[in-house]
CSV table of C-alpha atoms and ligand atoms in Angstrom, one decimal:
chain,number,residue,atom,x,y,z
A,232,MET,CA,25.6,-13.5,50.6
A,233,LEU,CA,26.6,-11.3,47.6
A,234,ASP,CA,28.5,-8.3,48.7
A,235,LEU,CA,27.4,-5.3,47.6
A,236,ALA,CA,30.0,-3.4,47.5
A,237,SER,CA,32.1,-5.4,45.2
A,238,LEU,CA,28.9,-6.0,42.8
A,239,ALA,CA,28.6,-2.4,42.6
A,240,ALA,CA,32.0,-2.1,41.7
A,241,ASP,CA,31.9,-5.0,39.1
A,242,LEU,CA,28.7,-3.6,37.7
A,243,ALA,CA,30.1,-1.1,36.5
A,244,ALA,CA,32.7,-2.9,34.5
A,245,VAL,CA,30.7,-5.1,32.9
A,246,ARG,CA,28.7,-1.0,32.1
A,247,GLN,CA,31.8,-0.4,29.8
A,248,PRO,CA,32.3,-0.1,26.1
A,249,VAL,CA,32.4,-4.4,25.3
A,250,ALA,CA,36.2,-4.2,24.0
A,251,GLN,CA,36.9,-3.1,27.6
A,252,ALA,CA,33.9,-4.6,29.7
A,253,HIS,CA,34.7,-7.7,32.1
A,254,GLY,CA,30.8,-9.9,31.8
A,255,LEU,CA,28.3,-10.3,34.9
A,256,PRO,CA,30.5,-11.2,38.0
A,257,SER,CA,30.4,-15.1,39.4
A,258,ALA,CA,28.5,-14.5,42.5
A,259,LEU,CA,25.0,-13.0,40.3
A,260,TYR,CA,25.9,-17.0,38.9
A,261,THR,CA,26.3,-18.8,41.9
A,262,SER,CA,24.5,-17.4,44.5
A,263,GLU,CA,21.1,-17.8,46.2
A,264,ASP,CA,21.1,-14.4,47.2
A,265,ALA,CA,21.6,-13.0,43.5
A,266,LEU,CA,18.4,-14.3,42.1
A,267,ASP,CA,16.5,-13.0,44.9
A,268,LEU,CA,17.9,-9.4,43.7
A,269,GLU,CA,17.1,-10.1,39.9
A,270,ARG,CA,13.5,-10.9,41.5
A,271,ARG,CA,13.7,-7.7,42.9
A,272,HIS,CA,14.8,-5.8,40.3
A,273,ILE,CA,14.9,-7.6,37.0
A,274,PHE,CA,11.8,-10.0,37.0
A,275,HIS,CA,8.9,-8.4,39.5
A,276,GLY,CA,10.3,-5.1,39.1
A,277,GLY,CA,9.8,-4.9,35.4
A,278,TRP,CA,8.1,-7.0,32.4
A,279,ALA,CA,8.8,-11.0,32.2
A,280,CYS,CA,7.0,-13.6,30.9
A,281,ILE,CA,5.0,-16.3,32.7
A,282,GLY,CA,3.5,-18.2,30.0
A,283,PHE,CA,1.2,-18.6,26.7
A,284,GLY,CA,-2.3,-18.1,26.1
A,285,LYS,CA,-2.5,-21.6,24.2
A,286,ASP,CA,-2.3,-22.7,28.6
A,287,VAL,CA,-6.2,-21.3,28.9
A,288,PRO,CA,-7.2,-21.2,25.5
A,289,ASN,CA,-10.9,-22.0,26.9
A,290,PRO,CA,-13.6,-19.6,28.8
A,291,GLY,CA,-13.8,-20.5,31.9
A,292,ASP,CA,-9.5,-22.2,31.9
A,293,ALA,CA,-7.2,-20.8,34.3
A,294,LYS,CA,-4.2,-21.8,35.3
A,295,PRO,CA,-2.0,-21.1,38.4
A,296,ILE,CA,1.6,-20.1,37.7
A,297,THR,CA,4.2,-19.5,41.0
A,298,PHE,CA,6.2,-17.0,39.6
A,299,LEU,CA,9.8,-16.1,41.7
A,300,GLY,CA,7.0,-17.2,44.1
A,301,ALA,CA,4.4,-15.1,43.6
A,302,PRO,CA,1.6,-17.4,43.4
A,303,LEU,CA,-0.9,-16.3,40.1
A,304,LEU,CA,-3.7,-17.0,38.5
A,305,LEU,CA,-3.6,-17.1,34.5
A,306,VAL,CA,-7.5,-16.9,33.7
A,307,ARG,CA,-9.1,-16.6,31.0
A,308,ASP,CA,-12.6,-14.8,31.1
A,309,LYS,CA,-16.0,-15.4,29.4
A,310,ASP,CA,-15.9,-13.0,26.4
A,311,GLY,CA,-11.9,-14.9,25.3
A,312,ALA,CA,-10.4,-11.7,27.6
A,313,LEU,CA,-6.8,-12.9,29.2
A,314,ASN,CA,-6.0,-11.6,32.9
A,315,VAL,CA,-3.7,-12.4,35.4
A,316,PHE,CA,-4.3,-12.2,39.3
A,317,GLU,CA,-2.8,-13.0,42.0
A,318,ASN,CA,-4.3,-16.9,43.3
A,319,VAL,CA,-4.7,-15.7,46.5
A,320,CYS,CA,-8.5,-14.5,48.0
A,321,ARG,CA,-8.7,-11.3,49.2
A,322,HIS,CA,-10.5,-12.7,52.9
A,323,ARG,CA,-7.5,-14.4,54.5
A,324,GLY,CA,-5.1,-15.4,51.8
A,325,MET,CA,-6.1,-18.3,51.1
A,326,ILE,CA,-4.4,-20.1,47.8
A,327,LEU,CA,-7.3,-19.9,45.1
A,328,VAL,CA,-5.9,-22.7,42.5
A,329,GLU,CA,-3.8,-25.3,43.2
A,330,GLU,CA,-4.0,-26.9,39.7
A,331,ALA,CA,-4.8,-25.8,35.7
A,332,ARG,CA,-8.8,-26.5,35.7
A,333,ASN,CA,-12.0,-25.4,33.5
A,334,PHE,CA,-14.2,-23.4,35.5
A,335,GLY,CA,-17.6,-23.0,34.5
A,336,GLY,CA,-19.2,-20.5,36.8
A,337,VAL,CA,-17.4,-19.0,39.6
A,338,ILE,CA,-14.1,-19.5,41.2
A,339,ARG,CA,-14.5,-20.3,44.8
A,340,CYS,CA,-12.3,-20.1,47.4
A,341,PRO,CA,-11.8,-23.5,49.2
A,342,TYR,CA,-11.4,-22.5,53.1
A,343,HIS,CA,-14.9,-20.0,53.5
A,344,SER,CA,-16.2,-20.2,50.3
A,345,TRP,CA,-16.0,-16.8,48.6
A,346,CYS,CA,-16.1,-16.7,45.1
A,347,TYR,CA,-15.1,-14.3,42.2
A,348,SER,CA,-16.7,-14.4,38.8
A,349,LEU,CA,-13.3,-15.0,36.2
A,350,ASP,CA,-13.6,-11.2,35.8
A,351,GLY,CA,-12.0,-11.3,39.1
A,352,ARG,CA,-15.2,-10.0,40.6
A,353,LEU,CA,-16.4,-10.1,44.0
A,354,ARG,CA,-19.6,-12.4,43.6
A,355,ALA,CA,-20.5,-14.1,46.8
A,356,THR,CA,-19.7,-14.0,50.2
A,357,PRO,CA,-21.1,-16.2,52.1
A,358,HIS,CA,-22.4,-15.7,56.0
A,359,VAL,CA,-20.4,-12.9,55.8
A,360,GLY,CA,-22.9,-10.7,57.9
A,361,GLY,CA,-23.4,-14.2,59.8
A,362,PRO,CA,-25.0,-17.3,59.8
A,363,GLY,CA,-27.2,-17.2,55.8
A,364,ILE,CA,-26.1,-13.3,56.2
A,365,ASN,CA,-23.8,-12.8,52.7
A,366,THR,CA,-23.0,-9.8,52.9
A,367,HIS,CA,-22.1,-7.2,55.3
A,368,GLU,CA,-21.5,-3.4,54.8
A,369,ALA,CA,-17.4,-3.7,55.2
A,370,VAL,CA,-16.9,-6.1,53.0
A,371,ASP,CA,-17.3,-3.9,49.8
A,372,PRO,CA,-17.2,-6.2,46.6
A,373,ALA,CA,-16.1,-3.4,44.2
A,374,THR,CA,-13.0,-2.8,46.1
A,375,THR,CA,-12.7,-6.3,46.9
A,376,GLY,CA,-11.9,-8.8,44.0
A,377,LEU,CA,-8.9,-10.6,42.9
A,378,THR,CA,-6.0,-8.7,42.7
A,379,PRO,CA,-4.9,-7.7,39.3
A,380,VAL,CA,-0.8,-8.3,37.7
A,381,ARG,CA,-0.3,-5.5,35.1
A,382,THR,CA,-1.1,-8.6,31.7
A,383,GLY,CA,0.6,-8.0,28.0
A,384,ILE,CA,0.6,-10.3,25.2
A,385,TRP,CA,2.2,-10.1,22.3
A,386,MET,CA,2.2,-13.1,20.3
A,387,ASP,CA,0.6,-15.6,22.4
A,388,MET,CA,3.1,-14.9,25.1
A,389,VAL,CA,2.0,-14.4,28.5
A,390,PHE,CA,3.8,-10.8,29.8
A,391,VAL,CA,3.1,-9.7,33.2
A,392,ASN,CA,4.7,-6.6,35.7
A,393,VAL,CA,3.8,-8.1,39.4
A,394,SER,CA,5.5,-4.7,40.8
A,395,GLY,CA,3.3,-2.4,38.9
A,396,ASN,CA,5.8,0.5,37.8
A,397,ALA,CA,7.2,-1.0,35.3
A,398,ALA,CA,6.9,1.6,31.6
A,399,ALA,CA,3.3,0.7,30.0
A,400,PHE,CA,3.6,-2.6,28.1
A,401,ASP,CA,3.3,-1.6,24.5
A,402,ASP,CA,6.3,1.4,25.0
A,403,TRP,CA,7.8,-2.0,26.2
A,404,ILE,CA,7.3,-4.5,23.7
A,405,ALA,CA,7.4,-1.9,20.9
A,406,PRO,CA,10.5,-1.8,19.6
A,407,LEU,CA,10.5,-5.8,18.9
A,408,ARG,CA,6.7,-5.4,17.5
A,409,ALA,CA,8.6,-2.5,15.1
A,410,ARG,CA,11.5,-5.1,14.3
A,411,TRP,CA,9.0,-8.0,13.3
A,412,SER,CA,6.0,-5.3,11.9
A,413,ASP,CA,5.6,-8.0,9.3
A,414,PHE,CA,4.3,-10.3,11.6
A,415,GLU,CA,2.0,-7.7,13.3
A,416,GLY,CA,-1.8,-8.8,13.0
A,417,ARG,CA,-0.6,-12.3,11.9
A,418,THR,CA,-3.3,-15.4,13.7
A,419,ILE,CA,-0.2,-17.4,15.2
A,420,HIS,CA,-1.7,-20.6,15.9
A,421,HIS,CA,0.2,-23.6,18.7
A,422,GLY,CA,0.9,-26.9,17.1
A,423,GLY,CA,-0.7,-29.3,19.7
A,424,PRO,CA,1.1,-31.3,22.5
A,425,ALA,CA,3.8,-32.5,19.9
A,426,SER,CA,4.8,-28.9,19.6
A,427,SER,CA,5.5,-28.2,23.0
A,428,PHE,CA,8.4,-29.8,25.2
A,429,THR,CA,10.4,-28.5,28.1
A,430,LEU,CA,14.4,-29.1,29.1
A,431,GLU,CA,15.7,-29.0,32.2
A,432,VAL,CA,19.2,-27.5,32.6
A,433,ASN,CA,21.5,-27.0,35.5
A,434,CYS,CA,22.6,-23.6,34.7
A,435,ASN,CA,20.9,-20.1,35.8
A,436,TRP,CA,18.9,-18.4,33.3
A,437,LYS,CA,21.4,-16.1,32.3
A,438,LEU,CA,23.4,-19.1,31.1
A,439,ALA,CA,20.2,-19.5,28.5
A,440,ILE,CA,20.1,-15.7,27.7
A,441,GLU,CA,23.9,-15.0,26.3
A,442,ASN,CA,24.1,-18.2,24.5
A,443,TYR,CA,21.7,-17.7,22.5
A,444,CYS,CA,22.9,-14.3,21.8
A,445,GLU,CA,25.1,-15.0,19.4
A,446,SER,CA,25.9,-16.7,16.9
A,447,TYR,CA,29.6,-17.0,17.3
A,448,HIS,CA,29.4,-20.5,18.7
A,449,LEU,CA,26.8,-22.1,16.2
A,450,PRO,CA,30.2,-23.4,13.9
A,451,TRP,CA,31.1,-25.3,17.2
A,452,VAL,CA,28.7,-26.1,19.5
A,453,HIS,CA,26.0,-26.9,16.1
A,454,PRO,CA,28.1,-28.6,13.4
A,455,GLY,CA,24.2,-29.4,12.2
A,456,LEU,CA,22.9,-26.1,11.3
A,457,ASN,CA,26.3,-24.0,9.9
A,458,SER,CA,25.9,-26.8,7.7
A,459,TYR,CA,23.0,-24.5,6.2
A,460,SER,CA,23.7,-21.4,7.3
A,461,ARG,CA,27.9,-20.2,7.6
A,462,LEU,CA,29.0,-17.6,10.3
A,463,GLU,CA,29.4,-15.2,7.7
A,464,ASP,CA,25.4,-15.5,6.6
A,465,HIS,CA,24.4,-14.4,11.0
A,466,TYR,CA,24.0,-10.4,11.5
A,467,HIS,CA,23.7,-9.0,15.3
A,468,ILE,CA,20.7,-8.4,16.5
A,469,GLU,CA,20.6,-4.8,19.3
A,470,HIS,CA,18.1,-2.9,20.3
A,471,PRO,CA,20.0,-2.0,23.2
A,472,GLY,CA,18.0,-1.6,27.4
A,473,GLU,CA,14.9,-4.7,25.6
A,474,PHE,CA,16.6,-7.1,23.7
A,475,SER,CA,19.8,-9.0,21.4
A,476,GLY,CA,20.2,-11.5,19.1
A,477,GLN,CA,21.2,-12.7,16.0
A,478,GLY,CA,20.3,-13.1,12.3
A,479,THR,CA,20.5,-15.2,9.3
A,480,LEU,CA,20.6,-14.8,5.8
A,481,VAL,CA,20.4,-18.1,4.8
A,482,TYR,CA,17.8,-19.6,6.5
A,483,ASN,CA,16.1,-22.6,4.2
A,484,PRO,CA,14.6,-24.8,6.1
A,485,GLN,CA,15.0,-29.0,4.6
A,486,LEU,CA,12.7,-31.0,7.1
A,487,SER,CA,11.6,-32.8,4.3
A,488,GLN,CA,12.2,-34.1,0.5
A,489,ASN,CA,8.6,-32.8,-0.7
A,490,LYS,CA,6.6,-30.8,1.9
A,491,ALA,CA,7.0,-27.7,3.4
A,492,PHE,CA,5.1,-25.5,6.3
A,493,PRO,CA,3.2,-22.7,4.4
A,494,ASP,CA,4.8,-19.5,5.1
A,495,PHE,CA,2.4,-16.2,6.4
A,496,ASP,CA,0.7,-14.9,3.4
A,497,GLU,CA,2.7,-12.1,1.5
A,498,LEU,CA,5.7,-11.0,3.3
A,499,PRO,CA,7.9,-9.3,2.1
A,500,GLU,CA,11.3,-10.7,-0.1
A,501,LYS,CA,14.0,-10.5,2.2
A,502,TRP,CA,11.9,-13.5,4.7
A,503,ASP,CA,12.3,-15.3,2.0
A,504,LYS,CA,15.9,-16.4,3.4
A,505,ALA,CA,15.8,-14.2,6.4
A,506,ALA,CA,14.8,-15.5,10.2
A,507,GLU,CA,15.7,-14.5,13.5
A,508,TYR,CA,16.3,-15.1,17.1
A,509,VAL,CA,16.2,-12.6,19.7
A,510,SER,CA,16.4,-12.3,23.3
A,511,LEU,CA,14.1,-10.3,25.1
A,512,PHE,CA,15.1,-9.7,28.6
A,513,PRO,CA,15.4,-10.8,30.6
A,514,ASN,CA,13.5,-14.8,30.2
A,515,VAL,CA,11.7,-15.5,26.8
A,516,MET,CA,14.0,-16.8,24.2
A,517,VAL,CA,12.7,-16.3,20.2
A,518,GLY,CA,12.4,-17.3,16.7
A,519,ILE,CA,10.9,-15.7,13.7
A,520,HIS,CA,10.5,-17.7,9.9
A,521,ARG,CA,8.7,-16.7,7.2
A,522,ASP,CA,6.9,-20.0,8.3
A,523,HIS,CA,6.6,-20.9,11.5
A,524,PHE,CA,7.6,-19.4,15.1
A,525,PHE,CA,8.9,-20.6,18.2
A,526,ALA,CA,9.3,-19.0,21.4
A,527,ILE,CA,11.7,-20.2,24.8
A,528,LEU,CA,10.9,-18.5,28.3
A,529,LEU,CA,12.7,-19.4,30.9
A,530,GLU,CA,11.9,-19.9,33.9
A,531,PRO,CA,14.3,-19.8,36.8
A,532,VAL,CA,13.4,-22.4,39.0
A,533,ALA,CA,16.7,-21.4,41.3
A,534,HIS,CA,20.3,-19.8,40.8
A,535,ASN,CA,21.7,-23.0,39.1
A,536,ARG,CA,18.7,-24.6,37.6
A,537,THR,CA,16.7,-23.4,35.0
A,538,ILE,CA,13.6,-24.6,32.8
A,539,GLU,CA,13.3,-23.8,29.4
A,540,HIS,CA,10.2,-24.1,27.9
A,541,VAL,CA,9.7,-24.4,23.9
A,542,GLU,CA,6.9,-24.0,22.4
A,543,LEU,CA,6.0,-24.3,18.0
A,544,TYR,CA,3.9,-21.9,16.4
A,545,TYR,CA,2.2,-22.2,11.9
A,546,THR,CA,0.7,-19.7,10.0
A,547,SER,CA,-2.5,-21.5,9.8
A,548,ALA,CA,-5.2,-23.8,11.6
A,549,GLU,CA,-4.1,-26.8,8.8
A,550,ALA,CA,-0.5,-26.5,9.0
A,551,ALA,CA,-0.3,-26.4,13.3
A,552,THR,CA,-3.2,-28.8,13.8
A,553,GLY,CA,-3.9,-31.1,10.9
A,554,GLU,CA,-2.6,-34.4,10.4
A,555,ALA,CA,-1.3,-33.7,6.2
A,556,PHE,CA,1.6,-32.1,8.9
A,557,ALA,CA,1.9,-33.9,11.1
A,558,ALA,CA,4.7,-35.8,10.5
A,559,LEU,CA,6.5,-32.1,9.2
A,560,ARG,CA,5.7,-30.9,12.9
A,561,ALA,CA,7.0,-33.7,14.4
A,562,SER,CA,10.7,-33.3,12.8
A,563,ASN,CA,11.1,-30.3,13.0
A,564,ALA,CA,10.2,-30.0,16.9
A,565,LYS,CA,12.9,-32.5,16.4
A,566,MET,CA,15.3,-30.7,14.8
A,567,TRP,CA,14.9,-28.1,17.9
A,568,LYS,CA,15.2,-30.2,20.3
A,569,GLU,CA,17.9,-31.0,19.2
A,570,VAL,CA,19.9,-28.0,18.7
A,571,PHE,CA,18.5,-26.9,21.6
A,572,VAL,CA,19.6,-29.7,23.5
A,573,GLU,CA,23.4,-29.0,21.7
A,574,ASP,CA,23.8,-26.4,24.1
A,575,ILE,CA,22.8,-27.4,27.5
A,576,PHE,CA,26.5,-28.9,27.5
A,577,VAL,CA,27.7,-25.1,27.5
A,578,VAL,CA,25.3,-23.4,29.5
A,579,GLU,CA,26.0,-25.9,32.4
A,580,GLY,CA,29.5,-25.9,31.9
A,581,MET,CA,29.5,-22.2,32.1
A,582,GLN,CA,27.9,-22.4,35.2
A,583,LYS,CA,30.7,-24.6,36.7
A,584,GLY,CA,33.2,-22.3,35.6
A,585,ARG,CA,31.6,-19.8,37.5
A,586,HIS,CA,32.8,-20.9,40.2
A,587,ALA,CA,36.1,-19.9,39.0
A,588,PRO,CA,38.0,-18.6,42.3
A,589,LYS,CA,39.3,-15.4,39.6
A,590,PHE,CA,37.5,-15.9,37.1
A,591,ASP,CA,36.7,-11.8,37.1
A,592,GLY,CA,33.5,-12.5,34.8
A,593,GLY,CA,35.2,-13.0,31.4
A,594,VAL,CA,36.6,-10.8,28.3
A,595,PHE,CA,34.3,-9.9,25.3
A,596,SER,CA,35.5,-9.6,21.2
A,597,SER,CA,33.8,-6.2,20.2
A,598,VAL,CA,33.0,-7.6,17.1
A,599,MET,CA,31.4,-11.5,18.3
A,600,ASP,CA,29.7,-10.6,21.7
A,601,SER,CA,28.1,-7.6,21.2
A,602,PRO,CA,24.5,-9.0,21.7
A,603,THR,CA,26.0,-10.3,24.6
A,604,HIS,CA,27.6,-7.4,26.2
A,605,LEU,CA,24.4,-5.4,24.9
A,606,PHE,CA,22.5,-8.2,27.6
A,607,HIS,CA,25.2,-8.1,30.7
A,608,ASP,CA,25.0,-4.1,30.3
A,609,TRP,CA,20.9,-4.6,30.8
A,610,VAL,CA,21.6,-6.8,33.5
A,611,ALA,CA,23.8,-4.3,35.2
A,612,ALA,CA,21.5,-1.2,34.6
A,613,ARG,CA,18.6,-3.1,36.2
A,614,LEU,CA,21.1,-4.1,38.9
A,615,GLY,CA,21.1,-0.3,39.6
A,616,ALA,CA,24.8,0.2,38.2
B,175,MET,CA,-41.3,-38.5,47.3
B,176,ALA,CA,-39.6,-36.4,49.2
B,177,ARG,CA,-36.6,-38.1,51.2
B,178,ASP,CA,-36.2,-38.7,54.3
B,179,PRO,CA,-33.4,-35.7,55.5
B,180,ALA,CA,-30.6,-38.3,56.9
B,181,GLN,CA,-30.2,-39.5,53.4
B,182,ILE,CA,-30.4,-35.4,51.9
B,183,ASP,CA,-27.5,-35.0,54.4
B,184,ALA,CA,-25.6,-38.4,53.8
B,185,GLU,CA,-25.6,-37.6,50.0
B,186,LEU,CA,-24.3,-33.6,50.8
B,187,HIS,CA,-21.2,-35.3,53.1
B,188,ALA,CA,-20.6,-38.0,49.9
B,189,LEU,CA,-20.4,-35.8,47.3
B,190,HIS,CA,-18.2,-33.1,49.8
B,191,GLY,CA,-15.5,-31.7,48.4
B,192,GLY,CA,-16.4,-33.4,44.2
B,193,PRO,CA,-16.6,-31.6,41.7
B,194,ASP,CA,-21.1,-32.3,41.3
B,195,ALA,CA,-21.2,-28.1,41.8
B,196,ALA,CA,-25.2,-29.1,41.2
B,197,ARG,CA,-26.4,-31.2,42.5
B,198,LEU,CA,-24.8,-30.2,46.1
B,199,SER,CA,-26.4,-27.0,44.7
B,200,ALA,CA,-29.7,-28.9,44.4
B,201,LEU,CA,-29.8,-31.1,47.7
B,202,HIS,CA,-29.1,-28.1,49.7
B,203,GLU,CA,-32.8,-27.0,48.3
B,204,GLU,CA,-34.3,-30.2,49.3
B,205,ALA,CA,-33.0,-29.9,52.5
B,206,LEU,CA,-34.6,-26.3,52.6
B,207,PRO,CA,-38.1,-28.0,53.1
B,208,HIS,CA,-36.7,-30.0,56.5
B,209,MET,CA,-35.7,-27.0,58.3
B,210,PRO,CA,-38.1,-25.4,60.6
B,211,THR,CA,-36.9,-22.1,60.9
B,212,MET,CA,-36.4,-19.2,58.4
B,213,GLN,CA,-32.2,-18.9,59.6
B,214,GLU,CA,-31.6,-22.9,59.0
B,215,GLN,CA,-33.2,-22.6,55.7
B,216,ARG,CA,-31.6,-19.1,54.9
B,217,PHE,CA,-28.8,-21.2,55.7
B,218,GLN,CA,-29.6,-23.4,53.4
B,219,LEU,CA,-30.2,-21.9,50.7
B,220,THR,CA,-26.9,-19.7,51.3
B,221,HIS,CA,-25.3,-22.9,50.1
B,222,ALA,CA,-27.2,-24.0,47.2
B,223,TRP,CA,-27.2,-20.3,45.5
B,224,ILE,CA,-22.9,-21.0,46.1
B,225,TYR,CA,-23.1,-24.2,44.3
B,226,ALA,CA,-25.4,-23.0,41.7
B,227,LEU,CA,-22.6,-20.1,41.6
B,228,VAL,CA,-19.6,-22.5,41.4
B,229,HIS,CA,-22.2,-24.5,39.0
B,230,GLY,CA,-22.2,-20.8,36.5
B,231,ASP,CA,-26.4,-22.2,36.5
B,232,GLU,CA,-27.5,-18.4,35.4
B,233,ALA,CA,-31.3,-19.0,36.0
B,234,ARG,CA,-31.1,-21.2,39.2
B,235,ILE,CA,-28.3,-18.2,40.4
B,236,CYS,CA,-30.8,-15.8,39.9
B,237,LYS,CA,-33.9,-18.3,41.2
B,238,LEU,CA,-31.6,-18.9,44.8
B,239,GLU,CA,-31.2,-14.6,45.4
B,240,GLN,CA,-34.1,-13.8,45.3
B,241,GLN,CA,-35.0,-15.8,47.5
B,242,LEU,CA,-31.9,-15.0,49.9
B,243,THR,CA,-33.3,-11.5,49.8
B,244,ASP,CA,-36.9,-12.4,50.5
B,245,LEU,CA,-35.4,-14.0,53.5
B,246,GLY,CA,-32.5,-11.0,53.8
B,247,GLY,CA,-29.8,-12.8,53.3
B,248,LEU,CA,-28.7,-10.7,50.4
C,109,FES,S1,-9.7,-17.7,52.2
C,109,FES,FE1,-10.9,-17.5,51.2
C,109,FES,S2,-12.6,-17.4,51.7
C,109,FES,FE2,-12.0,-17.0,52.9
C,110,FE2,FE1,23.6,-22.6,20.4
């Protein structure tokens, strides 16, 4: 059980300046109740990533997603617009869609066959007024469509605000959009099945975020990365209240001797050697480079178990799906997978460490850990501190 | 040649719960003339209509909705 009185005091300690602050209390990593609290205040109460546009590429595609207990449905309608609805029939609450599939026509509830258009409108209510009478004055289709969930899409990532009362999506995403304005309006192309993988890790979701925020661990955990990217070549990225991470000044992919992915056209020169890696709170970790983009969606399965969904995107259809780039795409996916796998022992080790009875959340290096503290501070604020 | 209602019924049962909405819609329509009362016809038409909606066949949907309207089902 979470002790709310001591939690409040612990969260206040997190909100101190980085040099004095403690990390988030261990109860937020080791207790099932913590995830319930975070579901309300963080995942459902704000914007969070639940999937990708590429999951429903064609009109009529639908994919059910259970997001921390909430059954949601990602649907691409006939005009190509992507919507998210609650995956539940407005009649008696039957789950509508059990597995990803394409709908040529309406979505029919398997219980009493009420039918919904792909844009969520209630299209048919068979026998609602008695046998063969398919309308009834008390059931108004205009007010009985699928319940829409607030949705925003950026860089193919699908974000939802389940509670419906977070700030407008455009305002929420604006700071990162502005930071990466050089990439604004570009089409990114998913690299297909070989550019998509998942990692199951036995840790709390927050540990994945905080590890990703910082470059401090690179020389110790990723010696391969560090061979072309020294600690000195990294800088912090800090935007209180939304994201933090790190950038490199020496991005120089060496996947092949004689072949490289095409870059986005006409990028400013700084991106020749720069790349940035950002944790967008709460649950997506993204990486931008002149020649590719990736996103890692964290799916919190339990307080001590997280699934990382990794998706890689390229700058053109040819780079993303062309046979000529298949080997390079495979090398890139393999390289990133190795890097992300290298992090697993750390995040799982911190999960185990969080059971030490006297561990107080830890201290921060005000020089190296400020992006991590910024995330802890954000969590504490969202939980009401 | 018109099929025996039992044959239609057997095929409906065989396809029940399956993905072939177009065929289900057609079968319910085929059953229509065998229905002795207006109420039973309207019932069959309703099912033909629902499966046409599932299939997404706009022309059939339109036609069946007109028939349903004529019989007071919509
Ligand atoms: S619960 Fe969906 S039609 Fe009755
Ligand atoms: Fe790492």
